[in-house]
Amino acid sequence: MRDSDQLPRYYLGTALQAMEKAYALNHDARVGQNISQAIAALHQLMHQTAASHVANDNKAPYDPYEVNEHNSAI
């Protein structure tokens, strides 16, 4: 996997750690609810990012010279 593929995971992980630390240090219930929602959103985004990377890794490499079997005269 290329470094650029790891970059979104790095930033999401960093943001998640910061939000979890803010939640732990929080003393206002209203703010805590917003932080909790942000943490949940970051978890969801991380899950979607990981799922999209798995889906992209499972795709066969693109071959521009490959003949489409559904659109060939062979």
Short mmCIF file of N, CA, C and O in Angstrom, two decimals:
data_model
loop_
_atom_site.label_atom_id
_atom_site.label_comp_id
_atom_site.label_asym_id
_atom_site.label_seq_id
_atom_site.Cartn_x
_atom_site.Cartn_y
_atom_site.Cartn_z
N MET A 1 0.84 -1.17 0.00
CA MET A 1 0.00 0.00 0.00
C MET A 1 0.89 1.24 0.00
O MET A 1 1.88 1.31 0.71
N ARG A 2 0.51 2.21 -0.81
CA ARG A 2 1.30 3.42 -0.91
C ARG A 2 1.12 4.30 0.33
O ARG A 2 0.13 4.20 1.05
N ASP A 3 2.08 5.19 0.58
CA ASP A 3 2.00 6.11 1.71
C ASP A 3 0.77 6.98 1.64
O ASP A 3 0.15 7.30 2.65
N SER A 4 0.37 7.41 0.43
CA SER A 4 -0.80 8.28 0.29
C SER A 4 -2.07 7.55 0.70
O SER A 4 -3.03 8.19 1.13
N ASP A 5 -2.08 6.23 0.60
CA ASP A 5 -3.24 5.45 1.04
C ASP A 5 -3.34 5.43 2.57
O ASP A 5 -4.41 5.28 3.11
N GLN A 6 -2.23 5.57 3.25
CA GLN A 6 -2.19 5.55 4.70
C GLN A 6 -2.54 6.91 5.31
O GLN A 6 -2.92 6.99 6.46
N LEU A 7 -2.42 7.98 4.54
CA LEU A 7 -2.61 9.33 5.04
C LEU A 7 -3.99 9.57 5.63
O LEU A 7 -4.09 10.10 6.75
N PRO A 8 -5.08 9.20 4.96
CA PRO A 8 -6.40 9.41 5.58
C PRO A 8 -6.55 8.67 6.90
O PRO A 8 -7.11 9.20 7.86
N ARG A 9 -6.03 7.45 6.98
CA ARG A 9 -6.11 6.69 8.23
C ARG A 9 -5.33 7.38 9.34
O ARG A 9 -5.74 7.40 10.49
N TYR A 10 -4.19 7.96 8.99
CA TYR A 10 -3.37 8.66 9.98
C TYR A 10 -4.14 9.85 10.53
O TYR A 10 -4.22 10.04 11.76
N TYR A 11 -4.70 10.67 9.64
CA TYR A 11 -5.43 11.85 10.10
C TYR A 11 -6.69 11.49 10.88
O TYR A 11 -7.02 12.12 11.88
N LEU A 12 -7.39 10.45 10.45
CA LEU A 12 -8.57 10.00 11.19
C LEU A 12 -8.17 9.50 12.57
O LEU A 12 -8.84 9.79 13.56
N GLY A 13 -7.11 8.74 12.65
CA GLY A 13 -6.64 8.24 13.94
C GLY A 13 -6.22 9.36 14.86
O GLY A 13 -6.53 9.34 16.06
N THR A 14 -5.53 10.34 14.32
CA THR A 14 -5.10 11.49 15.12
C THR A 14 -6.30 12.28 15.63
O THR A 14 -6.35 12.66 16.80
N ALA A 15 -7.28 12.52 14.75
CA ALA A 15 -8.49 13.24 15.16
C ALA A 15 -9.26 12.45 16.21
O ALA A 15 -9.77 13.03 17.17
N LEU A 16 -9.34 11.16 16.04
CA LEU A 16 -10.06 10.32 17.00
C LEU A 16 -9.39 10.36 18.37
O LEU A 16 -10.07 10.49 19.40
N GLN A 17 -8.08 10.27 18.40
CA GLN A 17 -7.36 10.35 19.67
C GLN A 17 -7.59 11.69 20.36
O GLN A 17 -7.79 11.75 21.57
N ALA A 18 -7.56 12.76 19.58
CA ALA A 18 -7.78 14.09 20.15
C ALA A 18 -9.19 14.23 20.71
O ALA A 18 -9.39 14.79 21.80
N MET A 19 -10.18 13.70 19.98
CA MET A 19 -11.56 13.77 20.45
C MET A 19 -11.76 12.93 21.71
O MET A 19 -12.46 13.33 22.64
N GLU A 20 -11.15 11.75 21.76
CA GLU A 20 -11.27 10.91 22.94
C GLU A 20 -10.61 11.56 24.16
O GLU A 20 -11.13 11.47 25.28
N LYS A 21 -9.49 12.24 23.94
CA LYS A 21 -8.83 12.95 25.04
C LYS A 21 -9.70 14.11 25.50
O LYS A 21 -9.86 14.33 26.72
N ALA A 22 -10.28 14.84 24.56
CA ALA A 22 -11.17 15.96 24.91
C ALA A 22 -12.38 15.45 25.68
O ALA A 22 -12.82 16.07 26.65
N TYR A 23 -12.90 14.31 25.28
CA TYR A 23 -14.06 13.73 25.97
C TYR A 23 -13.69 13.36 27.40
O TYR A 23 -14.46 13.59 28.34
N ALA A 24 -12.50 12.78 27.58
CA ALA A 24 -12.06 12.38 28.92
C ALA A 24 -11.84 13.58 29.83
O ALA A 24 -12.09 13.51 31.04
N LEU A 25 -11.41 14.70 29.28
CA LEU A 25 -11.14 15.91 30.07
C LEU A 25 -12.36 16.82 30.21
O LEU A 25 -12.32 17.80 30.94
N ASN A 26 -13.43 16.48 29.54
CA ASN A 26 -14.62 17.32 29.49
C ASN A 26 -15.38 17.29 30.83
O ASN A 26 -15.48 16.27 31.48
N HIS A 27 -15.92 18.46 31.20
CA HIS A 27 -16.73 18.56 32.42
C HIS A 27 -18.10 19.16 32.15
O HIS A 27 -18.82 19.47 33.08
N ASP A 28 -18.46 19.32 30.89
CA ASP A 28 -19.76 19.89 30.50
C ASP A 28 -20.54 18.83 29.73
O ASP A 28 -20.10 18.36 28.68
N ALA A 29 -21.71 18.47 30.23
CA ALA A 29 -22.50 17.39 29.61
C ALA A 29 -22.90 17.73 28.18
O ALA A 29 -22.93 16.86 27.32
N ARG A 30 -23.20 19.00 27.91
CA ARG A 30 -23.60 19.39 26.55
C ARG A 30 -22.44 19.23 25.58
O ARG A 30 -22.61 18.75 24.46
N VAL A 31 -21.29 19.64 26.01
CA VAL A 31 -20.10 19.50 25.16
C VAL A 31 -19.75 18.02 24.99
O VAL A 31 -19.41 17.57 23.91
N GLY A 32 -19.89 17.27 26.06
CA GLY A 32 -19.59 15.84 26.01
C GLY A 32 -20.44 15.11 25.00
O GLY A 32 -19.97 14.21 24.31
N GLN A 33 -21.71 15.50 24.90
CA GLN A 33 -22.59 14.87 23.92
C GLN A 33 -22.12 15.16 22.50
O GLN A 33 -22.11 14.27 21.65
N ASN A 34 -21.70 16.39 22.25
CA ASN A 34 -21.19 16.74 20.92
C ASN A 34 -19.89 16.01 20.62
O ASN A 34 -19.69 15.54 19.49
N ILE A 35 -19.03 15.91 21.60
CA ILE A 35 -17.77 15.19 21.39
C ILE A 35 -18.05 13.72 21.12
O ILE A 35 -17.44 13.10 20.25
N SER A 36 -19.00 13.14 21.86
CA SER A 36 -19.37 11.74 21.66
C SER A 36 -19.90 11.52 20.25
O SER A 36 -19.57 10.51 19.60
N GLN A 37 -20.70 12.43 19.75
CA GLN A 37 -21.21 12.32 18.37
C GLN A 37 -20.07 12.42 17.36
O GLN A 37 -20.06 11.70 16.36
N ALA A 38 -19.12 13.30 17.62
CA ALA A 38 -17.96 13.44 16.72
C ALA A 38 -17.12 12.17 16.72
O ALA A 38 -16.66 11.72 15.66
N ILE A 39 -16.94 11.57 17.89
CA ILE A 39 -16.19 10.32 17.98
C ILE A 39 -16.89 9.23 17.18
O ILE A 39 -16.25 8.47 16.44
N ALA A 40 -18.22 9.14 17.33
CA ALA A 40 -18.98 8.13 16.58
C ALA A 40 -18.84 8.34 15.07
O ALA A 40 -18.69 7.39 14.31
N ALA A 41 -18.88 9.61 14.65
CA ALA A 41 -18.74 9.92 13.22
C ALA A 41 -17.35 9.54 12.71
O ALA A 41 -17.21 9.01 11.61
N LEU A 42 -16.33 9.80 13.51
CA LEU A 42 -14.97 9.42 13.12
C LEU A 42 -14.82 7.91 13.02
O LEU A 42 -14.17 7.40 12.10
N HIS A 43 -15.42 7.18 13.96
CA HIS A 43 -15.38 5.72 13.89
C HIS A 43 -16.05 5.23 12.61
O HIS A 43 -15.54 4.33 11.93
N GLN A 44 -17.19 5.82 12.28
CA GLN A 44 -17.92 5.43 11.06
C GLN A 44 -17.07 5.71 9.82
O GLN A 44 -16.98 4.89 8.91
N LEU A 45 -16.44 6.88 9.80
CA LEU A 45 -15.60 7.25 8.66
C LEU A 45 -14.40 6.32 8.54
O LEU A 45 -14.03 5.91 7.43
N MET A 46 -13.81 5.96 9.67
CA MET A 46 -12.67 5.02 9.63
C MET A 46 -13.12 3.67 9.09
O MET A 46 -12.41 3.05 8.30
N HIS A 47 -14.30 3.23 9.51
CA HIS A 47 -14.82 1.95 9.03
C HIS A 47 -15.06 2.00 7.52
O HIS A 47 -14.70 1.07 6.79
N GLN A 48 -15.65 3.09 7.03
CA GLN A 48 -15.90 3.23 5.59
C GLN A 48 -14.60 3.32 4.81
O GLN A 48 -14.49 2.75 3.73
N THR A 49 -13.62 4.03 5.35
CA THR A 49 -12.33 4.15 4.68
C THR A 49 -11.64 2.79 4.59
O THR A 49 -11.11 2.42 3.55
N ALA A 50 -11.67 2.05 5.69
CA ALA A 50 -11.05 0.72 5.69
C ALA A 50 -11.77 -0.20 4.72
O ALA A 50 -11.13 -0.96 3.98
N ALA A 51 -13.10 -0.14 4.68
CA ALA A 51 -13.86 -0.99 3.77
C ALA A 51 -13.57 -0.64 2.32
O ALA A 51 -13.46 -1.53 1.47
N SER A 52 -13.42 0.64 2.01
CA SER A 52 -13.14 1.03 0.63
C SER A 52 -11.74 0.61 0.21
O SER A 52 -11.51 0.24 -0.94
N HIS A 53 -10.79 0.63 1.16
CA HIS A 53 -9.43 0.17 0.84
C HIS A 53 -9.42 -1.33 0.58
O HIS A 53 -8.73 -1.80 -0.31
N VAL A 54 -10.19 -2.08 1.34
CA VAL A 54 -10.27 -3.53 1.13
C VAL A 54 -10.90 -3.81 -0.23
O VAL A 54 -10.42 -4.66 -0.98
N ALA A 55 -11.95 -3.09 -0.56
CA ALA A 55 -12.61 -3.28 -1.86
C ALA A 55 -11.66 -2.93 -3.00
O ALA A 55 -11.61 -3.64 -4.01
N ASN A 56 -10.89 -1.87 -2.85
CA ASN A 56 -9.94 -1.47 -3.89
C ASN A 56 -8.80 -2.47 -4.01
O ASN A 56 -8.29 -2.71 -5.09
N ASP A 57 -8.38 -3.05 -2.87
CA ASP A 57 -7.29 -4.03 -2.91
C ASP A 57 -7.71 -5.32 -3.59
O ASP A 57 -6.90 -6.02 -4.15
N ASN A 58 -9.01 -5.64 -3.56
CA ASN A 58 -9.51 -6.88 -4.15
C ASN A 58 -9.75 -6.77 -5.65
O ASN A 58 -9.95 -7.78 -6.30
N LYS A 59 -9.75 -5.57 -6.19
CA LYS A 59 -9.96 -5.41 -7.62
C LYS A 59 -8.73 -5.87 -8.38
O LYS A 59 -7.60 -5.69 -7.96
N ALA A 60 -8.99 -6.47 -9.52
CA ALA A 60 -7.88 -6.89 -10.37
C ALA A 60 -7.21 -5.65 -10.95
O ALA A 60 -7.87 -4.64 -11.18
N PRO A 61 -5.92 -5.71 -11.18
CA PRO A 61 -5.25 -4.55 -11.77
C PRO A 61 -5.81 -4.24 -13.15
O PRO A 61 -6.16 -5.15 -13.91
N TYR A 62 -5.90 -2.99 -13.46
CA TYR A 62 -6.44 -2.55 -14.75
C TYR A 62 -5.42 -2.82 -15.84
O TYR A 62 -4.25 -2.47 -15.74
N ASP A 63 -5.87 -3.48 -16.90
CA ASP A 63 -5.02 -3.77 -18.05
C ASP A 63 -5.66 -3.11 -19.26
O ASP A 63 -6.70 -3.55 -19.74
N PRO A 64 -5.06 -2.03 -19.80
CA PRO A 64 -5.69 -1.32 -20.92
C PRO A 64 -5.76 -2.16 -22.20
O PRO A 64 -6.53 -1.85 -23.10
N TYR A 65 -4.98 -3.24 -22.27
CA TYR A 65 -4.96 -4.07 -23.48
C TYR A 65 -5.87 -5.30 -23.36
O TYR A 65 -5.98 -6.07 -24.30
N GLU A 66 -6.50 -5.46 -22.21
CA GLU A 66 -7.38 -6.60 -22.02
C GLU A 66 -8.67 -6.40 -22.81
O GLU A 66 -9.27 -5.32 -22.81
N VAL A 67 -9.10 -7.44 -23.51
CA VAL A 67 -10.31 -7.38 -24.31
C VAL A 67 -11.51 -7.73 -23.42
O VAL A 67 -11.48 -8.75 -22.73
N ASN A 68 -12.52 -6.90 -23.45
CA ASN A 68 -13.73 -7.15 -22.69
C ASN A 68 -14.45 -8.34 -23.33
O ASN A 68 -14.82 -8.29 -24.50
N GLU A 69 -14.66 -9.39 -22.57
CA GLU A 69 -15.25 -10.60 -23.13
C GLU A 69 -16.68 -10.39 -23.60
O GLU A 69 -17.18 -11.14 -24.43
N HIS A 70 -17.37 -9.40 -23.08
CA HIS A 70 -18.74 -9.13 -23.47
C HIS A 70 -18.82 -8.23 -24.71
O HIS A 70 -19.88 -8.06 -25.28
N ASN A 71 -17.70 -7.67 -25.08
CA ASN A 71 -17.69 -6.75 -26.21
C ASN A 71 -16.55 -7.12 -27.16
O ASN A 71 -15.76 -6.29 -27.56
N SER A 72 -16.46 -8.38 -27.51
CA SER A 72 -15.39 -8.80 -28.39
C SER A 72 -15.96 -9.66 -29.51
O SER A 72 -17.02 -10.25 -29.40
N ALA A 73 -15.23 -9.72 -30.60
CA ALA A 73 -15.65 -10.53 -31.74
C ALA A 73 -15.00 -11.91 -31.69
O ALA A 73 -15.14 -12.68 -32.62
N ILE A 74 -14.31 -12.19 -30.64
CA ILE A 74 -13.61 -13.48 -30.53
C ILE A 74 -14.56 -14.56 -30.07
O ILE A 74 -15.33 -14.44 -29.22
#
